[in-house]
Coordinates of C-alpha atoms in Angstrom, one line a residue:
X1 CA 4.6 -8.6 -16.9
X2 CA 5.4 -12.1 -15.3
X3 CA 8.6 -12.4 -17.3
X4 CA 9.6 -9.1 -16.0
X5 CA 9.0 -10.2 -12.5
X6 CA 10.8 -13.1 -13.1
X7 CA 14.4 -11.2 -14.6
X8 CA 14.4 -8.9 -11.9
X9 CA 14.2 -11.4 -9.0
X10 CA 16.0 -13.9 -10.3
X11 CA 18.9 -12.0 -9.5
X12 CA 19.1 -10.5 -13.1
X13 CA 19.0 -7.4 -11.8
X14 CA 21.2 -4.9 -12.9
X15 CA 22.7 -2.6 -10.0
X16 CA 23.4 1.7 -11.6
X17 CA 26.6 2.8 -11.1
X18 CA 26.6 5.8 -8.5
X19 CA 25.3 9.0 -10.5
X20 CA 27.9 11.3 -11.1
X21 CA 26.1 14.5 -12.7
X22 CA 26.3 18.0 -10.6
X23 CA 29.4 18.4 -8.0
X24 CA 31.9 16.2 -6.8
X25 CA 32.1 17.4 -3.4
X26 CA 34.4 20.7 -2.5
X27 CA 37.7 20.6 -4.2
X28 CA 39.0 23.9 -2.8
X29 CA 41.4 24.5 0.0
X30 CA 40.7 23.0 3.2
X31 CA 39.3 25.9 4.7
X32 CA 36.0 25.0 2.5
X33 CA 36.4 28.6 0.7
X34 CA 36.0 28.5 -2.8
X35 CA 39.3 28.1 -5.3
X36 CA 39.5 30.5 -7.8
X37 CA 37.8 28.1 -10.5
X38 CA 34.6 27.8 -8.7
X39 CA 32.0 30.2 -9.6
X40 CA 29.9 32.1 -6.7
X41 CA 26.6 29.7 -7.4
X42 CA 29.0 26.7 -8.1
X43 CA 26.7 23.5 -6.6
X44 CA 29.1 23.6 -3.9
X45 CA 28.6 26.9 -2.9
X46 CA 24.5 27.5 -3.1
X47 CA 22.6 27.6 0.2
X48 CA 20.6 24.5 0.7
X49 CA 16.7 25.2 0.5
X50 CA 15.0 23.9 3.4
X51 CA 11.8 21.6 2.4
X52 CA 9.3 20.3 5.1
X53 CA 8.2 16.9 4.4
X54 CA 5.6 15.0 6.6
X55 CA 4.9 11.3 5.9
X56 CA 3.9 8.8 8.4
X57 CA 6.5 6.1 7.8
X58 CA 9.3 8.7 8.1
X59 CA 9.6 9.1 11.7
X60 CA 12.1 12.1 12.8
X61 CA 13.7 9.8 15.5
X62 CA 13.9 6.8 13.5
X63 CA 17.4 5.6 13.0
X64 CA 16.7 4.5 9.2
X65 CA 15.0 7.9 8.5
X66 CA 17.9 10.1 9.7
X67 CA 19.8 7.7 7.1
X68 CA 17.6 8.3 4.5
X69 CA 17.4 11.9 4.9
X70 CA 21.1 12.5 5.1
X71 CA 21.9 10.5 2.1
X72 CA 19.4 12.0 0.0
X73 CA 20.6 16.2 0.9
X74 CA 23.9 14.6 0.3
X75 CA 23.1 12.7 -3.0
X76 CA 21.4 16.3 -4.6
X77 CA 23.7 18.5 -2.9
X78 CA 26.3 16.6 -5.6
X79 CA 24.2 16.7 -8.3
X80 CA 23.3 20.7 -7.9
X81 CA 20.1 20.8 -6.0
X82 CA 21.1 21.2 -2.3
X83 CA 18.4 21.2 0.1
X84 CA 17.3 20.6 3.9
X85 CA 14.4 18.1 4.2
X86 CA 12.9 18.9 7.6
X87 CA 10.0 16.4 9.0
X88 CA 7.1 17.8 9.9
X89 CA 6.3 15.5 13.2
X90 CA 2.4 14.0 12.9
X91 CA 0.5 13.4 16.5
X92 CA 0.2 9.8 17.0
X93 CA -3.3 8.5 16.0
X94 CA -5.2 7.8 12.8
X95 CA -2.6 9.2 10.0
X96 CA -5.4 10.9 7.9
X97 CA -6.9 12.5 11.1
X98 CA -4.0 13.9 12.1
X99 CA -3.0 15.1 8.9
X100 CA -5.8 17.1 8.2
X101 CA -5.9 18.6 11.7
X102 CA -2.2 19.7 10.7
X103 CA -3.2 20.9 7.5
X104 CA -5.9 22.9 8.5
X105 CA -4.4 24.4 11.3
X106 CA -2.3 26.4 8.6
X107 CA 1.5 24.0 8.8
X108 CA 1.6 23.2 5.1
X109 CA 4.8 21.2 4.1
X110 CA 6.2 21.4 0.9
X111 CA 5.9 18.0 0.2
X112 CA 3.1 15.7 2.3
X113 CA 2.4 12.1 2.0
X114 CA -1.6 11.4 1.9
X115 CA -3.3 7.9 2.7
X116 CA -6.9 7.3 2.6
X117 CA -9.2 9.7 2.8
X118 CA -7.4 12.5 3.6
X119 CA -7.6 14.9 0.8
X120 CA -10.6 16.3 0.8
X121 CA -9.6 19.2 2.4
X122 CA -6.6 19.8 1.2
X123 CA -8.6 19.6 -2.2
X124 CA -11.2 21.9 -1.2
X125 CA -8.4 24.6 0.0
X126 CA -6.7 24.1 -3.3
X127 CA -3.3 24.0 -1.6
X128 CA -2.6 20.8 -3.7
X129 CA 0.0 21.3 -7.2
X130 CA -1.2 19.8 -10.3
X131 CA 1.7 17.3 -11.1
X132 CA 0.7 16.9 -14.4
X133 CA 3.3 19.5 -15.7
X134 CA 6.3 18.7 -14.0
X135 CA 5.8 14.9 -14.6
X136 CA 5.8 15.5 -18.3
X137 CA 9.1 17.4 -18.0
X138 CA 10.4 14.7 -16.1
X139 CA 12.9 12.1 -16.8
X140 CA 13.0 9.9 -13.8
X141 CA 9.8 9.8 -12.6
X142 CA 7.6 9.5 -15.6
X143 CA 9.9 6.7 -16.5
X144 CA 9.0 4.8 -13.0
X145 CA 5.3 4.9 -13.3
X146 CA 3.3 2.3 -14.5
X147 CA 0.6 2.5 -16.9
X148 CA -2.2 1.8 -14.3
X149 CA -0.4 5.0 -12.2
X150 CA -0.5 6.7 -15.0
X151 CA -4.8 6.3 -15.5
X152 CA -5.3 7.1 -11.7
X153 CA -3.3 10.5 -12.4
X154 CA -5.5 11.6 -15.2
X155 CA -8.4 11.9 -13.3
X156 CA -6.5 13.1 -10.2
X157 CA -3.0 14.3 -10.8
X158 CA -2.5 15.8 -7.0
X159 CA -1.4 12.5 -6.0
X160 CA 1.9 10.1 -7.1
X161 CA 2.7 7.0 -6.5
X162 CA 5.2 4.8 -8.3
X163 CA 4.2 1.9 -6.8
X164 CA 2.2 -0.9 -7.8
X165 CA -1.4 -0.9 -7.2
X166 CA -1.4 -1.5 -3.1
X167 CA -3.8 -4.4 -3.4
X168 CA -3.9 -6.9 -0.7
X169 CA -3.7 -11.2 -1.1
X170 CA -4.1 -13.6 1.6
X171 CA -1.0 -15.3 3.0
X172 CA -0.2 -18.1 5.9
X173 CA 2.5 -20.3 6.7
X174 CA 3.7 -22.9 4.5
X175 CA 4.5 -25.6 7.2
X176 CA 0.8 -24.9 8.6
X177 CA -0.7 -25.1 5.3
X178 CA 1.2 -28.6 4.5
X179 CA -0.3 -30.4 7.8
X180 CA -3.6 -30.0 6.6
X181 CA -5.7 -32.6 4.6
X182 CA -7.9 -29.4 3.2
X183 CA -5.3 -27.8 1.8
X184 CA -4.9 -29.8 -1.1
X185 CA -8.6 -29.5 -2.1
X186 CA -9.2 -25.9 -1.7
X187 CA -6.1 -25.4 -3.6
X188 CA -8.0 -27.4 -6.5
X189 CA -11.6 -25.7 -6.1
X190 CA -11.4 -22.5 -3.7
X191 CA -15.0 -22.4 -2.9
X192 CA -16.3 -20.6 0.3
X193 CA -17.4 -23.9 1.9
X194 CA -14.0 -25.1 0.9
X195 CA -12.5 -22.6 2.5
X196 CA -14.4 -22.7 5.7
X197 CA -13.2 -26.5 5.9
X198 CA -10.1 -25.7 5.7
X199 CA -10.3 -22.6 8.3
X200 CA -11.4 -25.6 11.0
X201 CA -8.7 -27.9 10.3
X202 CA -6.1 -25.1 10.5
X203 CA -7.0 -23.9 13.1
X204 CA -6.6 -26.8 15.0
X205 CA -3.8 -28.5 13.4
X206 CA -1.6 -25.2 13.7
X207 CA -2.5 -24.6 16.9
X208 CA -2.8 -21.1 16.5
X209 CA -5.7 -18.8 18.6
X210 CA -7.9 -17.5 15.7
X211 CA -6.9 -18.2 11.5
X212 CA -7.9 -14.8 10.2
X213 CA -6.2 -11.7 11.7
X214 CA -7.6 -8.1 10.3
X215 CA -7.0 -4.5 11.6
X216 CA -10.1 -2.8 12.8
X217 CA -12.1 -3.1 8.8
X218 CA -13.4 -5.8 7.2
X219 CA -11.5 -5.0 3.7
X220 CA -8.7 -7.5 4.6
X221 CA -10.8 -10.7 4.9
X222 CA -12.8 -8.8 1.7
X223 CA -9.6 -9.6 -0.4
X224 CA -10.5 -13.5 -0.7
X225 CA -14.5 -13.6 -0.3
X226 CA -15.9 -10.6 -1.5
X227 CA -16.2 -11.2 -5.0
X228 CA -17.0 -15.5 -4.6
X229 CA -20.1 -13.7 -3.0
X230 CA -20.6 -11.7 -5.9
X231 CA -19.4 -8.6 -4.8
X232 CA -17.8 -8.0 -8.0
X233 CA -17.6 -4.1 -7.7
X234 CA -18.3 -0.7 -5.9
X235 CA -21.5 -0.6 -8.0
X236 CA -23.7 -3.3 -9.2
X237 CA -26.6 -3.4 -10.9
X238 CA -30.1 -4.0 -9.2
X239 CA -33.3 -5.9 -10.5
X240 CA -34.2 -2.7 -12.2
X241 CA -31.0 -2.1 -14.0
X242 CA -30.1 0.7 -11.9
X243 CA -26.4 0.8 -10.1
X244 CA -26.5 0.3 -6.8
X245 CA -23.2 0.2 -4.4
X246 CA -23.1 -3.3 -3.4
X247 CA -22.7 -3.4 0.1
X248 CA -26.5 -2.5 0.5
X249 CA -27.2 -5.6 -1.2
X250 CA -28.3 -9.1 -0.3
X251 CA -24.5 -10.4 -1.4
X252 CA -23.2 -8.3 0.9
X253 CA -25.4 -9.5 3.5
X254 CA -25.2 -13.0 2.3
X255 CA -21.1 -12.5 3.0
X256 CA -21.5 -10.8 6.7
X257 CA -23.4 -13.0 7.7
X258 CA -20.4 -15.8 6.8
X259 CA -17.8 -13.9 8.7
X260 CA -20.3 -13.6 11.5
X261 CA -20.4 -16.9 11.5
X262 CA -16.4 -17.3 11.5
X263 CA -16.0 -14.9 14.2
X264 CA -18.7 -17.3 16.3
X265 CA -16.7 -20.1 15.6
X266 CA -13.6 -18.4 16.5
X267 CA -12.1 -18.6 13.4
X268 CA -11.8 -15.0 13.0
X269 CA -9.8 -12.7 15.0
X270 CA -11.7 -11.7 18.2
X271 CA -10.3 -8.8 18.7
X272 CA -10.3 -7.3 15.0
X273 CA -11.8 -4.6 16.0
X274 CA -9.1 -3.4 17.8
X275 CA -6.7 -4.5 16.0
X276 CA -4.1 -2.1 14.7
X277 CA -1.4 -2.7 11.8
X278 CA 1.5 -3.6 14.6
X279 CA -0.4 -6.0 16.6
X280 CA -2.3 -6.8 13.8
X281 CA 1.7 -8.5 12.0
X282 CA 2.7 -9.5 15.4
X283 CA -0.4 -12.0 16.2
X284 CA 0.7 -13.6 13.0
X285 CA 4.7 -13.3 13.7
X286 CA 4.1 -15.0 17.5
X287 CA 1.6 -17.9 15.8
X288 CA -1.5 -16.6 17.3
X289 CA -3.7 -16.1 13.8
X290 CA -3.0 -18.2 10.6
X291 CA -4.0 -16.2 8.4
X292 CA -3.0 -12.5 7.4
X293 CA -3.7 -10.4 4.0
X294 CA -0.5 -7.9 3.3
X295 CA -0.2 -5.8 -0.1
X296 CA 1.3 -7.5 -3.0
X297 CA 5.1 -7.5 -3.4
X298 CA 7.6 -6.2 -0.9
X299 CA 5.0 -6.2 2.2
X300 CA 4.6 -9.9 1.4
X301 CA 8.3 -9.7 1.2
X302 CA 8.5 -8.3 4.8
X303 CA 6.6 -10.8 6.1
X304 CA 8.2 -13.7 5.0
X305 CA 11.3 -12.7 6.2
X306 CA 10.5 -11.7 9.6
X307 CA 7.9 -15.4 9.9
X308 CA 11.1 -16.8 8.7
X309 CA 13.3 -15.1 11.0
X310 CA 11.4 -15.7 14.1
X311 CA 9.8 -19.1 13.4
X312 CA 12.3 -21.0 11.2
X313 CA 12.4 -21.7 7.6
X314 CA 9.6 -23.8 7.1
X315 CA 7.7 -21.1 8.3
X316 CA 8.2 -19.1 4.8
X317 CA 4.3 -18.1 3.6
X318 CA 2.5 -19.0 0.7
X319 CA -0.3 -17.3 -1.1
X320 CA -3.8 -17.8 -1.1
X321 CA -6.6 -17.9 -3.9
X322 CA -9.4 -16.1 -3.5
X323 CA -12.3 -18.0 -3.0
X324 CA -14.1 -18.9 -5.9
X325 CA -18.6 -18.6 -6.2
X326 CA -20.1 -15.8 -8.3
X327 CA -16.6 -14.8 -9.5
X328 CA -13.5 -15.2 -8.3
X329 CA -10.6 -12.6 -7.8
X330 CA -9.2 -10.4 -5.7
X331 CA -10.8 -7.1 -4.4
X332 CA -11.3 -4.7 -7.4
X333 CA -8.6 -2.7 -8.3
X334 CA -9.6 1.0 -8.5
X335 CA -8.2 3.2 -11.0
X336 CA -10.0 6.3 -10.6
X337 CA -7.4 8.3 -8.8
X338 CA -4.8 7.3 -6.4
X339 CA -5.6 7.0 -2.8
X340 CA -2.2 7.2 -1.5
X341 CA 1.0 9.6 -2.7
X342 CA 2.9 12.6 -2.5
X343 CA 1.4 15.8 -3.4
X344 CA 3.2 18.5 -3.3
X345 CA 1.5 22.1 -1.7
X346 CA 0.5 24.7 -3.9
X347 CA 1.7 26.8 -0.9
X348 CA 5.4 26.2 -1.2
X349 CA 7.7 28.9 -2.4
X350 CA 10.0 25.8 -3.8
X351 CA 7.9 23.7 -5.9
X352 CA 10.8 23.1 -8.4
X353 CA 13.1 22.0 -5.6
X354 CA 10.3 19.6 -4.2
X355 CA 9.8 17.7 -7.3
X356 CA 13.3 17.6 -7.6
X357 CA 13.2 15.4 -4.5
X358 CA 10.4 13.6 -6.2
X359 CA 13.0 13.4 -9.6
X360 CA 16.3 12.1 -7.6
X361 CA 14.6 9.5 -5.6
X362 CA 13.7 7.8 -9.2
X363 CA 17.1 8.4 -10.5
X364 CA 19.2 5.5 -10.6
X365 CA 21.3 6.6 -7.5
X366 CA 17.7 7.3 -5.3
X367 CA 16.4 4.1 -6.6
X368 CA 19.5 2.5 -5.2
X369 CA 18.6 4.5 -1.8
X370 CA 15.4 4.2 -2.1
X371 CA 15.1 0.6 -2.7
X372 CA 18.2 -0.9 -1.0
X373 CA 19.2 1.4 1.6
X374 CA 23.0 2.3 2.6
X375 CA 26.0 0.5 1.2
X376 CA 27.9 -1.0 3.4
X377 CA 25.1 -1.7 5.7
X378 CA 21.9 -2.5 4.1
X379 CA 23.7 -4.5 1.4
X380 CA 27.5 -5.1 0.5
X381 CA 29.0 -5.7 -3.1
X382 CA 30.6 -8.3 -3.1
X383 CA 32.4 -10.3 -6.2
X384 CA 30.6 -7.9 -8.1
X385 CA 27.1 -9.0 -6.9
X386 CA 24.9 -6.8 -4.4
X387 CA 24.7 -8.9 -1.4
X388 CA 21.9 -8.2 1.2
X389 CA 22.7 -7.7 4.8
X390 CA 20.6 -8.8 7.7
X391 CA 19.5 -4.8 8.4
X392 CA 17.8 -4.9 4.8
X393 CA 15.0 -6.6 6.3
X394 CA 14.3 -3.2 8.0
X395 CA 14.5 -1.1 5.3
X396 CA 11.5 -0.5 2.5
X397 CA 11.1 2.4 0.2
X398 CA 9.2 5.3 0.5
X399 CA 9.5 6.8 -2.7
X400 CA 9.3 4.5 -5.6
X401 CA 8.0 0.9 -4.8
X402 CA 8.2 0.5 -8.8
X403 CA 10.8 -1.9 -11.3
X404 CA 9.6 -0.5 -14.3
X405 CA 13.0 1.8 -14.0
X406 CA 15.4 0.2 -11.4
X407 CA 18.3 -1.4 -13.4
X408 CA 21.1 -1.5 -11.4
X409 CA 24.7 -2.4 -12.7
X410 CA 25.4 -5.1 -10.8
X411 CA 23.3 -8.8 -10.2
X412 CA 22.2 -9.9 -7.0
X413 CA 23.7 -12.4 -4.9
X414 CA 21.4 -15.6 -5.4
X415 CA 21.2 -16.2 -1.9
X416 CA 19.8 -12.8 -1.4
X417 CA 17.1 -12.2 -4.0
X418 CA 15.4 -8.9 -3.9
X419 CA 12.2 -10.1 -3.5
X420 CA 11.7 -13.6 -2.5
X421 CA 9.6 -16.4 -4.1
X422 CA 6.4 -15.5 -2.2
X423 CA 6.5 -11.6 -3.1
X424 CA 7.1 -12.4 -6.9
X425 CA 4.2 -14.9 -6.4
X426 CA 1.8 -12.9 -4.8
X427 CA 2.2 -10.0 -7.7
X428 CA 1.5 -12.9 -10.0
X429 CA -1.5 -14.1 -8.3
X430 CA -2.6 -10.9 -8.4
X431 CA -2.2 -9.5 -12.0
X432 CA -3.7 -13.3 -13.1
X433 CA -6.3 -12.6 -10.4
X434 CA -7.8 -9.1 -10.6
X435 CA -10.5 -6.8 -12.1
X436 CA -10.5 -3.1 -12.4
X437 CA -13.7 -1.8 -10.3
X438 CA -16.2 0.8 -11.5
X439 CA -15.5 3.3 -8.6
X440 CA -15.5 6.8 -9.7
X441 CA -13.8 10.1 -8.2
X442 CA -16.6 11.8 -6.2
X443 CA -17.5 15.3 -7.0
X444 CA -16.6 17.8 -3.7
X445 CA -20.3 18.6 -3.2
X446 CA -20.8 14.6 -2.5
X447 CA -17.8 13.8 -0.5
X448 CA -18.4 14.5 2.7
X449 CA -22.2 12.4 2.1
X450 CA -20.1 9.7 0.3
X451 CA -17.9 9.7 4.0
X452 CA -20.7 10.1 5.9
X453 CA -22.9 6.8 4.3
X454 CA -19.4 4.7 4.2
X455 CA -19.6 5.5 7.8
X456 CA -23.2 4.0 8.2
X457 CA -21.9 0.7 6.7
X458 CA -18.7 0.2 8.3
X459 CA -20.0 0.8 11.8
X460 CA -23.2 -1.8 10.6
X461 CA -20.7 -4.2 9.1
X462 CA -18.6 -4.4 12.5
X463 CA -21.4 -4.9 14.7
X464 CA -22.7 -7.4 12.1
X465 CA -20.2 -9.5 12.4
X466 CA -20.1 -9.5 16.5
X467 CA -23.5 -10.1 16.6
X468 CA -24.7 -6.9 17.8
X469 CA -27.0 -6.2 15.3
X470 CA -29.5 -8.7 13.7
X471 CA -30.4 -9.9 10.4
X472 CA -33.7 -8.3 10.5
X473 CA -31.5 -5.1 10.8
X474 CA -30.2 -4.9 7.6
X475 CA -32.9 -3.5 5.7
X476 CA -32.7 -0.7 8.4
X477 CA -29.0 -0.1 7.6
X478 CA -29.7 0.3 4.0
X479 CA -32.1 3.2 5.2
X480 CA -29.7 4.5 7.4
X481 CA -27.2 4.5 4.6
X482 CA -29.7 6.1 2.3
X483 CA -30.2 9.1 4.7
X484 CA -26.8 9.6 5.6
X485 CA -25.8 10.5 1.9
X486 CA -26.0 7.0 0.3
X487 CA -29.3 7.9 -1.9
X488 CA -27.3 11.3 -3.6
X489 CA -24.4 9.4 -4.2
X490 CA -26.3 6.7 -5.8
X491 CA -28.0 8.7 -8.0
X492 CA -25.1 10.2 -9.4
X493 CA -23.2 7.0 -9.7
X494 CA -26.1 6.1 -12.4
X495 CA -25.4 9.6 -14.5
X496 CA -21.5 8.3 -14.7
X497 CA -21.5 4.9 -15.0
X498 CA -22.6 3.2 -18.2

């Protein structure tokens, strides 16, 4: 898996050739009428079908999206599948609120991007299409998935994603990491009190407000500690052999009452609570937090370009360890079913022209789309090498995040890589780094008291951590937990997991 990390960013990629299959464009007269070759359901002449889509990072005003839209009705309209992608608009809020408000009030799109937990009513209403059928039939697309996207779909095939696990890792600047004395010595043994050390002398030789930056969970300061505090899993066994979800456990309250301590000491973002995505990135951008955890691969990408762009080169970022104590890793990866994807509605009247959307964006010429952007202006070719421009740091894909499939014909310009040193080496770190976790997909019955007790401990965990609530409180959250749904759901875990 390194290796093939390695060829593909070293500028060995290979850039396709533009696809050619299904029309040319309209060769008749100038009028646009047909010539008397061209049959009456030629691909030139069929009436597009119009597909809603609705997916968060596919704004209707959005400069880029109009791009993206236009070149993919024009890429299938050549290749014999004209269609109209219309964007559903979502209200501005939580994503996975406002998505089930839209689907529930009856506006099902064809084709609807889910994140988090945003399914279970869409489940419920069985307006979700089992993929499983057109995936097999597929070319394209079965070919871009991985083999860990293709365990998540057996348990829950509503969902794709040809991306790789969206797994978080640490980052901060490498010119802030090199002034420090620490650094050296957490590098070598990454242990929590190592790691605190090192948070102190950052802080103050970076100058920076706060070292650790996370929006509104805790999950994103998780991704280096939980597992050094033994929080190895959803589930963990207790003193009586039963499973037990581990953030009712003394571990867990061993490791709030660490970032409580941090956020104290103002080593931890003050206002994380608050903190969205947005301002979340631009705290670290303007120097005000240290510290920031982004998802393996191309998000790492994006941030080292845009810390590079507004603070210099020396500002490029480096990766983190996890810390290191009970275990060490990052968080768990879960493969029971993926929690982010297209799904396509069991509503639509065009189910075979939705996947075909699905099917062209992993083509060669969609993966060039998809991935690159728009010749000529998010990259050039030139002497025969794809050259990036400086709008490509703008652009990310929305389709296919995968390499297992992208081979273009053409190298890339060394001096433009398509993903730089510290996204290649924060998918390392990561594979070398990572466990699968024993989470399960909860029945419909227990969802809602699954939601409902996850609830309990986020709201706890957050006023934990700001000192709102006391130690001597935990044993009352676990209670809490319990009543809220916890107790069912634990009981089943122990009939599943062995």
């Amino acid at each position: 898996m390194k290796k093939l990390w390695f060829v593909l960013v070293a500028s060995l990629l290979l850039v396709t050739a533009c696809s050619k299959s299904g029309g040319e464009g309209n060769e008749g007269g100038a009028s646009g009428s047909p010539s008397a070759s061209q049959s009456a359901d030629s691909p030139d002449n069929k009436e597009p079908v119009t597909l809603k889509i609705v997916n968060k990072d596919m704004p209707p005003d959005d400069p880029n999206t109009i791009k993206l839209v236009k070149a993919i009705e024009e890429g299938m309209a050549k290749q014999g599948t004209p269609i109209k992608l219309e964007i559903v608009p979502v209200q501005a809020g939580t994503y996975s609120e406002k998505l089930g408000l839209l689907l529930q009030g009856g506006n099902i799109p064809d084709l609807i991007y889910f994140q988090g937990g945003d399914y279970n009513f869409a489940v419920n209403q069985k307006i979700l299409e089992d993929l499983t059928p057109y995936i097999e039939k597929s070319t394209y697309l079965k070919a871009s998935l991985s083999e860990l996207n293709k365990e998540r779909m057996k348990s829950y095939p509503y969902l794709v994603w040809a991306a790789p696990i969206r797994a978080q890792v640490p980052v901060v600047r490498q010119d802030w990491f090199d002034k420090t004395a620490s650094g050296k010595a957490l590098l070598e043994n990454p242990t929590v009190d190592n790691y605190y050390n090192f948070f102190k002398e950052l802080k103050q030789v970076s100058g920076a407000k706060y070292v650790y930056t996370v929006a509104g969970l805790l999950p994103e300061i998780d991704v280096m500690f939980n597992q050094a505090f033994g929080l190895t899993s959803t589930w963990v066994k207790g003193a009586d052999g039963k499973y037990v979800f581990a953030s009712t456990t003394q571990a867990e309250k061993d490791k709030l009452d660490f970032y409580a301590k941090l956020y104290k000491e103002g080593l931890l973002d003050p206002e994380f609570l608050t903190k969205k995505w947005d301002t979340k990135e631009k705290a670290f951008y303007d120097g005000e937090a240290a510290i920031i955890a982004g998802t393996q691969g191309k998000i790492i990408d994006i941030y080292n370009t845009k810390t590079v762009g507004q603070n210099g080169e020396s500002a490029k970022i480096m990766v983190l360890p996890p810390a290191k104590g009970a275990a060490q890793g990052y968080l768990p990866v879960d493969v029971s079913k993926e929690s982010r994807g297209m799904a396509i509605a069991s509503t639509s009247e065009n189910k075979d022209q939705a996947f075909a959307v699905l099917e062209y964006m992993a083509s060669p010429e969609g993966q060039m789309l998809d991935k690159l952007g728009i010749q000529g202006e998010e990259y050039q070719i030139t002497n025969g090498k794809i050259k990036l421009t400086d709008k490509f740091a703008a652009w990310f894909p929305h389709f296919v995040e995968n390499l297992e499939n992208f081979k273009p014909a053409q190298e890339f310009d060394p001096s433009t890589p398509y993903l730089s040193e510290p996204a290649v080496k924060s998918m390392e770190m990561f594979t070398g780094m990572s466990t699968k976790d024993n989470a399960f997909v909860m029945p419909a019955e227990l969802a809602g008291k699954w939601d409902a007790s996850l609830a309990v401990y986020n709201e706890f965990a957050a006023n934990y951590v700001v000192g709102k609530v006391k130690s001597e409180d935990f044993a009352k959250f676990v209670e809490s937990w319990n009543a809220a749904g916890g107790k069912e759901v634990a009981d089943y875990a122990n009939t599943v997991l062995k």
